[in-house]
PDB file of C-alpha atoms in Angstrom:
ATOM      1  CA  MET P  35       0.000   0.000   0.000  1.00 95.00           C
ATOM      2  CA  ILE P  36       1.130   3.548  -0.681  1.00 96.00           C
ATOM      3  CA  ASP P  37       2.551   5.487   2.265  1.00 97.00           C
ATOM      4  CA  ILE P  38      -0.295   7.206   4.136  1.00 98.00           C
ATOM      5  CA  LYS P  39      -0.494   8.537   7.683  1.00 98.00           C
ATOM      6  CA  VAL P  40      -2.419  10.878  10.023  1.00 98.00           C
ATOM      7  CA  SER P  41      -0.696  14.068  11.227  1.00 98.00           C
ATOM      8  CA  GLU P  42       0.020  14.597  14.910  1.00 97.00           C
ATOM      9  CA  LYS P  43      -1.672  18.011  14.889  1.00 96.00           C
ATOM     10  CA  LEU P  44      -4.932  16.432  13.704  1.00 97.00           C
ATOM     11  CA  LYS P  45      -4.610  13.714  16.362  1.00 98.00           C
ATOM     12  CA  GLU P  46      -4.306  16.443  18.999  1.00 97.00           C
ATOM     13  CA  VAL P  47      -7.701  17.811  17.957  1.00 97.00           C
ATOM     14  CA  CYS P  48      -9.260  14.376  17.417  1.00 97.00           C
ATOM     15  CA  PRO P  49      -7.425  11.525  19.200  1.00 97.00           C
ATOM     16  CA  ASP P  50      -9.950   9.056  17.737  1.00 96.00           C
ATOM     17  CA  ILE P  51      -9.245   9.981  14.103  1.00 97.00           C
ATOM     18  CA  THR P  52      -8.920   6.807  12.010  1.00 98.00           C
ATOM     19  CA  LEU P  53      -8.494   6.080   8.304  1.00 98.00           C
ATOM     20  CA  GLY P  54      -9.597   2.789   6.836  1.00 98.00           C
ATOM     21  CA  CYS P  55      -7.801   2.372   3.506  1.00 98.00           C
ATOM     22  CA  ILE P  56      -8.154   0.006   0.552  1.00 98.00           C
ATOM     23  CA  GLN P  57      -5.827   0.092  -2.438  1.00 98.00           C
ATOM     24  CA  ALA P  58      -6.909  -1.964  -5.453  1.00 98.00           C
ATOM     25  CA  SER P  59      -6.780  -2.393  -9.201  1.00 98.00           C
ATOM     26  CA  VAL P  60     -10.315  -1.851 -10.492  1.00 98.00           C
ATOM     27  CA  LYS P  61     -12.427  -1.478 -13.619  1.00 98.00           C
ATOM     28  CA  VAL P  62     -14.237   1.860 -13.583  1.00 98.00           C
ATOM     29  CA  GLU P  63     -17.488   1.918 -15.557  1.00 98.00           C
ATOM     30  CA  SER P  64     -21.151   2.847 -15.336  1.00 98.00           C
ATOM     31  CA  SER P  65     -22.851   1.144 -12.401  1.00 98.00           C
ATOM     32  CA  SER P  66     -24.684  -2.110 -13.020  1.00 98.00           C
ATOM     33  CA  GLU P  67     -28.430  -2.331 -12.499  1.00 98.00           C
ATOM     34  CA  SER P  68     -27.861  -4.600  -9.493  1.00 98.00           C
ATOM     35  CA  LEU P  69     -25.641  -2.014  -7.765  1.00 98.00           C
ATOM     36  CA  LEU P  70     -28.134   0.766  -8.452  1.00 98.00           C
ATOM     37  CA  LYS P  71     -30.980  -1.397  -7.142  1.00 97.00           C
ATOM     38  CA  GLU P  72     -28.972  -2.156  -3.993  1.00 97.00           C
ATOM     39  CA  ILE P  73     -28.477   1.570  -3.410  1.00 97.00           C
ATOM     40  CA  ASP P  74     -32.133   2.384  -4.139  1.00 96.00           C
ATOM     41  CA  LYS P  75     -33.308  -0.305  -1.709  1.00 97.00           C
ATOM     42  CA  TYR P  76     -31.117   1.051   1.070  1.00 97.00           C
ATOM     43  CA  CYS P  77     -32.265   4.615   0.393  1.00 96.00           C
ATOM     44  CA  GLU P  78     -35.886   3.480   0.709  1.00 96.00           C
ATOM     45  CA  ASP P  79     -35.077   1.847   4.050  1.00 95.00           C
ATOM     46  CA  LEU P  80     -33.231   4.956   5.254  1.00 96.00           C
ATOM     47  CA  ILE P  81     -36.229   7.186   4.537  1.00 96.00           C
ATOM     48  CA  LYS P  82     -38.368   4.874   6.670  1.00 95.00           C
ATOM     49  CA  LYS P  83     -35.878   4.742   9.557  1.00 95.00           C
ATOM     50  CA  ILE P  84     -34.831   8.339  10.195  1.00 95.00           C
ATOM     51  CA  SER P  85     -35.948  11.914   9.645  1.00 96.00           C
ATOM     52  CA  LEU P  86     -33.966  14.906   8.418  1.00 96.00           C
ATOM     53  CA  GLU P  87     -33.844  16.228  11.980  1.00 95.00           C
ATOM     54  CA  ASP P  88     -32.217  12.987  13.210  1.00 96.00           C
ATOM     55  CA  ILE P  89     -29.123  13.144  11.018  1.00 97.00           C
ATOM     56  CA  ALA P  90     -26.972  15.538  13.062  1.00 96.00           C
ATOM     57  CA  SER P  91     -27.453  13.397  16.178  1.00 96.00           C
ATOM     58  CA  LEU P  92     -26.351  10.111  14.563  1.00 97.00           C
ATOM     59  CA  PRO P  93     -23.192   9.118  16.501  1.00 96.00           C
ATOM     60  CA  ARG P  94     -20.679   9.183  13.622  1.00 97.00           C
ATOM     61  CA  ILE P  95     -22.117  12.344  12.108  1.00 97.00           C
ATOM     62  CA  LYS P  96     -22.214  13.973  15.546  1.00 97.00           C
ATOM     63  CA  ASP P  97     -18.560  13.094  16.209  1.00 97.00           C
ATOM     64  CA  ALA P  98     -17.515  14.569  12.854  1.00 97.00           C
ATOM     65  CA  ARG P  99     -19.485  17.757  13.495  1.00 97.00           C
ATOM     66  CA  GLU P 100     -17.820  18.167  16.901  1.00 97.00           C
ATOM     67  CA  VAL P 101     -14.354  17.908  15.352  1.00 97.00           C
ATOM     68  CA  TYR P 102     -15.267  20.490  12.707  1.00 97.00           C
ATOM     69  CA  LYS P 103     -16.368  22.836  15.498  1.00 97.00           C
ATOM     70  CA  LYS P 104     -13.029  22.333  17.268  1.00 97.00           C
ATOM     71  CA  LEU P 105     -11.240  23.180  14.024  1.00 96.00           C
ATOM     72  CA  GLY P 106     -13.253  26.379  13.724  1.00 95.00           C
ATOM     73  CA  LYS P 107     -15.474  25.274  10.837  1.00 95.00           C
ATOM     74  CA  SER P 108     -19.261  25.468  10.877  1.00 95.00           C
ATOM     75  CA  PRO P 109     -20.465  21.851  10.531  1.00 94.00           C
ATOM     76  CA  SER P 110     -23.672  23.080   8.906  1.00 92.00           C
ATOM     77  CA  LYS P 111     -21.827  25.101   6.256  1.00 93.00           C
ATOM     78  CA  TYR P 112     -19.056  22.541   5.759  1.00 93.00           C
ATOM     79  CA  ARG P 113     -20.948  19.273   6.074  1.00 95.00           C
ATOM     80  CA  VAL P 114     -19.107  15.959   5.956  1.00 96.00           C
ATOM     81  CA  SER P 115     -20.077  14.063   2.817  1.00 96.00           C
ATOM     82  CA  SER P 116     -21.945  11.321   4.702  1.00 97.00           C
ATOM     83  CA  GLU P 117     -24.268  13.930   6.207  1.00 98.00           C
ATOM     84  CA  SER P 118     -24.771  15.616   2.824  1.00 96.00           C
ATOM     85  CA  LEU P 119     -25.644  12.272   1.210  1.00 97.00           C
ATOM     86  CA  MET P 120     -28.197  11.436   3.889  1.00 97.00           C
ATOM     87  CA  ARG P 121     -29.769  14.844   3.592  1.00 97.00           C
ATOM     88  CA  ARG P 122     -30.152  14.415  -0.180  1.00 96.00           C
ATOM     89  CA  ILE P 123     -31.894  11.089   0.340  1.00 97.00           C
ATOM     90  CA  LEU P 124     -34.266  12.339   3.026  1.00 97.00           C
ATOM     91  CA  GLN P 125     -35.042  15.442   0.949  1.00 96.00           C
ATOM     92  CA  LYS P 126     -35.847  12.991  -1.886  1.00 93.00           C
ATOM     93  CA  LYS P 127     -33.372  14.655  -4.237  1.00 94.00           C
ATOM     94  CA  GLY P 128     -31.744  11.350  -5.147  1.00 89.00           C
ATOM     95  CA  LEU P 129     -28.064  10.675  -5.794  1.00 92.00           C
ATOM     96  CA  TYR P 130     -26.053  11.608  -8.864  1.00 91.00           C
ATOM     97  CA  LYS P 131     -25.043   8.563 -10.913  1.00 94.00           C
ATOM     98  CA  ILE P 132     -21.354   8.900 -11.790  1.00 96.00           C
ATOM     99  CA  ASN P 133     -19.629   5.505 -11.971  1.00 98.00           C
ATOM    100  CA  ASN P 134     -19.387   2.247 -10.028  1.00 98.00           C
ATOM    101  CA  ILE P 135     -16.613   3.441  -7.679  1.00 98.00           C
ATOM    102  CA  VAL P 136     -18.447   6.630  -6.705  1.00 98.00           C
ATOM    103  CA  GLU P 137     -21.664   4.680  -6.190  1.00 98.00           C
ATOM    104  CA  ILE P 138     -19.847   2.122  -4.002  1.00 98.00           C
ATOM    105  CA  ASN P 139     -18.471   5.029  -1.926  1.00 98.00           C
ATOM    106  CA  ASN P 140     -22.007   6.356  -1.506  1.00 98.00           C
ATOM    107  CA  LEU P 141     -23.463   3.020  -0.435  1.00 98.00           C
ATOM    108  CA  ILE P 142     -20.749   2.463   2.192  1.00 98.00           C
ATOM    109  CA  SER P 143     -21.139   6.025   3.457  1.00 98.00           C
ATOM    110  CA  LEU P 144     -24.933   5.810   3.751  1.00 97.00           C
ATOM    111  CA  LYS P 145     -24.784   2.491   5.596  1.00 97.00           C
ATOM    112  CA  SER P 146     -21.932   3.373   7.931  1.00 97.00           C
ATOM    113  CA  GLY P 147     -22.301   7.108   8.545  1.00 97.00           C
ATOM    114  CA  PHE P 148     -18.589   7.497   7.722  1.00 98.00           C
ATOM    115  CA  SER P 149     -17.444   9.771   4.921  1.00 98.00           C
ATOM    116  CA  VAL P 150     -15.781   7.818   2.107  1.00 98.00           C
ATOM    117  CA  GLY P 151     -13.533   9.030  -0.707  1.00 97.00           C
ATOM    118  CA  SER P 152     -11.748   7.208  -3.530  1.00 98.00           C
ATOM    119  CA  TYR P 153      -8.754   8.614  -5.391  1.00 98.00           C
ATOM    120  CA  ASN P 154      -6.770   7.927  -8.544  1.00 98.00           C
ATOM    121  CA  VAL P 155      -3.444   6.570  -7.289  1.00 98.00           C
ATOM    122  CA  ASN P 156      -1.654   7.647 -10.482  1.00 97.00           C
ATOM    123  CA  ASN P 157      -2.566  11.286  -9.835  1.00 97.00           C
ATOM    124  CA  THR P 158      -1.104  11.334  -6.332  1.00 97.00           C
ATOM    125  CA  GLN P 159       2.488  11.609  -5.228  1.00 97.00           C
ATOM    126  CA  PRO P 160       3.046   9.822  -1.888  1.00 97.00           C
ATOM    127  CA  PRO P 161       3.639  10.077   0.971  1.00 97.00           C
ATOM    128  CA  ILE P 162       0.044  11.055   1.753  1.00 98.00           C
ATOM    129  CA  CYS P 163      -0.979  12.632   5.037  1.00 98.00           C
ATOM    130  CA  LEU P 164      -4.389  13.370   6.544  1.00 98.00           C
ATOM    131  CA  THR P 165      -3.760  16.740   8.107  1.00 98.00           C
ATOM    132  CA  ILE P 166      -5.367  20.160   8.693  1.00 98.00           C
ATOM    133  CA  GLY P 167      -5.773  22.627   5.828  1.00 97.00           C
ATOM    134  CA  LYS P 168      -3.507  25.674   6.062  1.00 95.00           C
ATOM    135  CA  GLU P 169      -4.560  29.299   6.174  1.00 94.00           C
ATOM    136  CA  GLY P 170      -5.973  30.451   2.848  1.00 93.00           C
ATOM    137  CA  GLN P 171      -5.840  27.014   1.217  1.00 94.00           C
ATOM    138  CA  LYS P 172      -8.434  26.156  -1.423  1.00 93.00           C
ATOM    139  CA  TYR P 173      -8.882  23.592  -4.148  1.00 93.00           C
ATOM    140  CA  LYS P 174     -11.227  23.065  -7.088  1.00 88.00           C
ATOM    141  CA  GLY P 175     -13.983  20.758  -5.904  1.00 89.00           C
ATOM    142  CA  ILE P 176     -15.499  18.154  -8.213  1.00 90.00           C
ATOM    143  CA  GLY P 177     -18.233  19.985 -10.083  1.00 83.00           C
ATOM    144  CA  LYS P 178     -17.964  22.889  -7.651  1.00 79.00           C
ATOM    145  CA  ASP P 179     -16.347  26.276  -7.173  1.00 83.00           C
ATOM    146  CA  PRO P 180     -13.060  26.414  -5.238  1.00 90.00           C
ATOM    147  CA  ILE P 181     -13.579  25.015  -1.729  1.00 90.00           C
ATOM    148  CA  ASN P 182     -12.104  26.754   1.293  1.00 93.00           C
ATOM    149  CA  ILE P 183     -10.213  23.914   2.995  1.00 94.00           C
ATOM    150  CA  GLU P 184      -8.533  26.080   5.649  1.00 96.00           C
ATOM    151  CA  ASN P 185      -8.844  24.244   8.992  1.00 96.00           C
ATOM    152  CA  LEU P 186     -10.587  21.247   7.409  1.00 96.00           C
ATOM    153  CA  PRO P 187      -9.215  17.693   7.648  1.00 97.00           C
ATOM    154  CA  VAL P 188      -7.537  17.208   4.247  1.00 98.00           C
ATOM    155  CA  LEU P 189      -5.450  14.644   2.396  1.00 98.00           C
ATOM    156  CA  SER P 190      -2.162  16.124   1.224  1.00 97.00           C
ATOM    157  CA  ASP P 191       0.684  14.659  -0.841  1.00 97.00           C
ATOM    158  CA  GLU P 192       3.967  15.929  -2.285  1.00 97.00           C
ATOM    159  CA  ILE P 193       2.022  18.034  -4.821  1.00 96.00           C
ATOM    160  CA  SER P 194      -0.747  19.628  -2.764  1.00 95.00           C
ATOM    161  CA  THR P 195      -4.053  18.838  -1.067  1.00 96.00           C
ATOM    162  CA  PHE P 196      -6.565  16.709  -2.975  1.00 96.00           C
ATOM    163  CA  GLY P 197      -9.280  15.249  -0.747  1.00 96.00           C
ATOM    164  CA  SER P 198     -11.288  15.650   2.439  1.00 96.00           C
ATOM    165  CA  PRO P 199     -14.258  14.144   4.304  1.00 97.00           C
ATOM    166  CA  LYS P 200     -16.278  17.092   3.000  1.00 94.00           C
ATOM    167  CA  SER P 201     -15.614  17.135  -0.735  1.00 92.00           C
ATOM    168  CA  ASP P 202     -12.752  16.043  -2.969  1.00 94.00           C
ATOM    169  CA  SER P 203     -10.714  17.912  -5.560  1.00 94.00           C
ATOM    170  CA  GLU P 204     -10.684  17.312  -9.310  1.00 94.00           C
ATOM    171  CA  ARG P 205      -7.019  16.257  -9.362  1.00 94.00           C
ATOM    172  CA  ALA P 206      -7.442  12.701  -8.093  1.00 95.00           C
ATOM    173  CA  MET P 207     -11.098  12.196  -9.043  1.00 97.00           C
ATOM    174  CA  ILE P 208     -12.287   8.825 -10.327  1.00 98.00           C
ATOM    175  CA  THR P 209     -12.874   8.801 -14.079  1.00 96.00           C
ATOM    176  CA  ASN P 210     -13.393   5.877 -16.461  1.00 95.00           C
ATOM    177  CA  ASP P 211      -9.691   5.693 -17.386  1.00 96.00           C
ATOM    178  CA  VAL P 212      -8.600   5.091 -13.777  1.00 98.00           C
ATOM    179  CA  SER P 213      -7.139   1.625 -13.118  1.00 98.00           C
ATOM    180  CA  GLU P 214      -5.900   1.841  -9.512  1.00 98.00           C
ATOM    181  CA  ILE P 215      -7.604   3.500  -6.564  1.00 98.00           C
ATOM    182  CA  ILE P 216      -7.071   4.225  -2.897  1.00 98.00           C
ATOM    183  CA  MET P 217     -10.359   4.308  -0.975  1.00 98.00           C
ATOM    184  CA  CYS P 218     -10.393   6.088   2.387  1.00 98.00           C
ATOM    185  CA  ILE P 219     -13.063   5.627   5.050  1.00 98.00           C
ATOM    186  CA  TYR P 220     -12.828   8.609   7.422  1.00 98.00           C
ATOM    187  CA  SER P 221     -13.764   7.992  11.047  1.00 98.00           C
ATOM    188  CA  PHE P 222     -13.832  10.628  13.788  1.00 97.00           C
ATOM    189  CA  SER P 223     -15.190   7.942  16.140  1.00 96.00           C
ATOM    190  CA  GLY P 224     -12.233   5.599  16.502  1.00 96.00           C
ATOM    191  CA  LYS P 225     -11.552   2.155  15.015  1.00 94.00           C
ATOM    192  CA  GLN P 226     -14.860   0.587  16.032  1.00 90.00           C
ATOM    193  CA  GLU P 227     -16.463  -1.117  13.000  1.00 94.00           C
ATOM    194  CA  ILE P 228     -13.900   0.292  10.550  1.00 96.00           C
ATOM    195  CA  GLU P 229     -12.663  -3.235   9.783  1.00 96.00           C
ATOM    196  CA  GLU P 230     -16.257  -4.387   9.246  1.00 97.00           C
ATOM    197  CA  TYR P 231     -16.834  -1.701   6.635  1.00 98.00           C
ATOM    198  CA  LEU P 232     -13.453  -2.284   5.000  1.00 98.00           C
ATOM    199  CA  LYS P 233     -14.499  -5.919   4.538  1.00 98.00           C
ATOM    200  CA  TYR P 234     -17.817  -4.742   3.107  1.00 98.00           C
ATOM    201  CA  ALA P 235     -16.003  -2.322   0.787  1.00 98.00           C
ATOM    202  CA  LYS P 236     -13.736  -5.137  -0.429  1.00 98.00           C
ATOM    203  CA  GLU P 237     -16.796  -7.276  -1.225  1.00 98.00           C
ATOM    204  CA  LEU P 238     -18.454  -4.444  -3.150  1.00 98.00           C
ATOM    205  CA  LEU P 239     -15.295  -3.649  -5.108  1.00 98.00           C
ATOM    206  CA  GLU P 240     -14.823  -7.297  -6.061  1.00 98.00           C
ATOM    207  CA  LYS P 241     -18.489  -7.716  -7.009  1.00 98.00           C
ATOM    208  CA  TYR P 242     -19.078  -4.469  -8.876  1.00 98.00           C
ATOM    209  CA  ALA P 243     -15.610  -3.270  -9.986  1.00 98.00           C
ATOM    210  CA  SER P 244     -13.646  -6.505 -10.630  1.00 98.00           C
ATOM    211  CA  ALA P 245     -11.151  -5.465  -7.934  1.00 98.00           C
ATOM    212  CA  LYS P 246      -7.807  -7.278  -7.739  1.00 98.00           C
ATOM    213  CA  ASN P 247      -4.484  -6.839  -5.925  1.00 98.00           C
ATOM    214  CA  ILE P 248      -6.330  -5.567  -2.859  1.00 98.00           C
ATOM    215  CA  SER P 249      -4.446  -4.161   0.145  1.00 98.00           C
ATOM    216  CA  ILE P 250      -6.232  -3.095   3.341  1.00 98.00           C
ATOM    217  CA  LYS P 251      -4.904  -1.021   6.241  1.00 98.00           C
ATOM    218  CA  VAL P 252      -6.303   0.754   9.293  1.00 98.00           C
ATOM    219  CA  ILE P 253      -4.347   3.930  10.109  1.00 98.00           C
ATOM    220  CA  THR P 254      -4.520   5.795  13.438  1.00 95.00           C
TER     221      THR P 254
END
């Protein structure tokens, strides 16, 4: 697996910060009907189980929001991606259909409450570190205007920053020509159940993205 770690300054703010990582060779393509049906079924169940008002109090979302507050970021303005996904579902806006890897990320995130991001390994330059965005830092979000990542948890490599539990940059985004990915499951709640969802992620990647050469690591 590529070299990836968590910075000490982020651990000081959130001692429970944990990254669950999977590196794999994959086939990126439009999602199969079976994957889309699996997502739709879970979304239907989610709508029945919780309300919009419940989301912020879900344990993993709540823990993430507390860390954002400690970092000086409004958790309502800078929502973690898992919260944003749940809100879209409960507002019945649906999810964008991008490709199988993005859809797998979404399914894991909705089920676990953890934010999940996948990145094109070939567009990164390790070592990679999950750290805190510096003063004035921004990057071009995927399909978005530049995102202010100052004081946000961010993934950074030898080039620059490229990902976060909020929203990722265009540099390492997953497109159909990508052949190797690193998937990161972001937990602000410690290691509990990270391994369970890494196993689930492995199963989804093998089933829906023909994943091979899989490496798994939990980083604290």
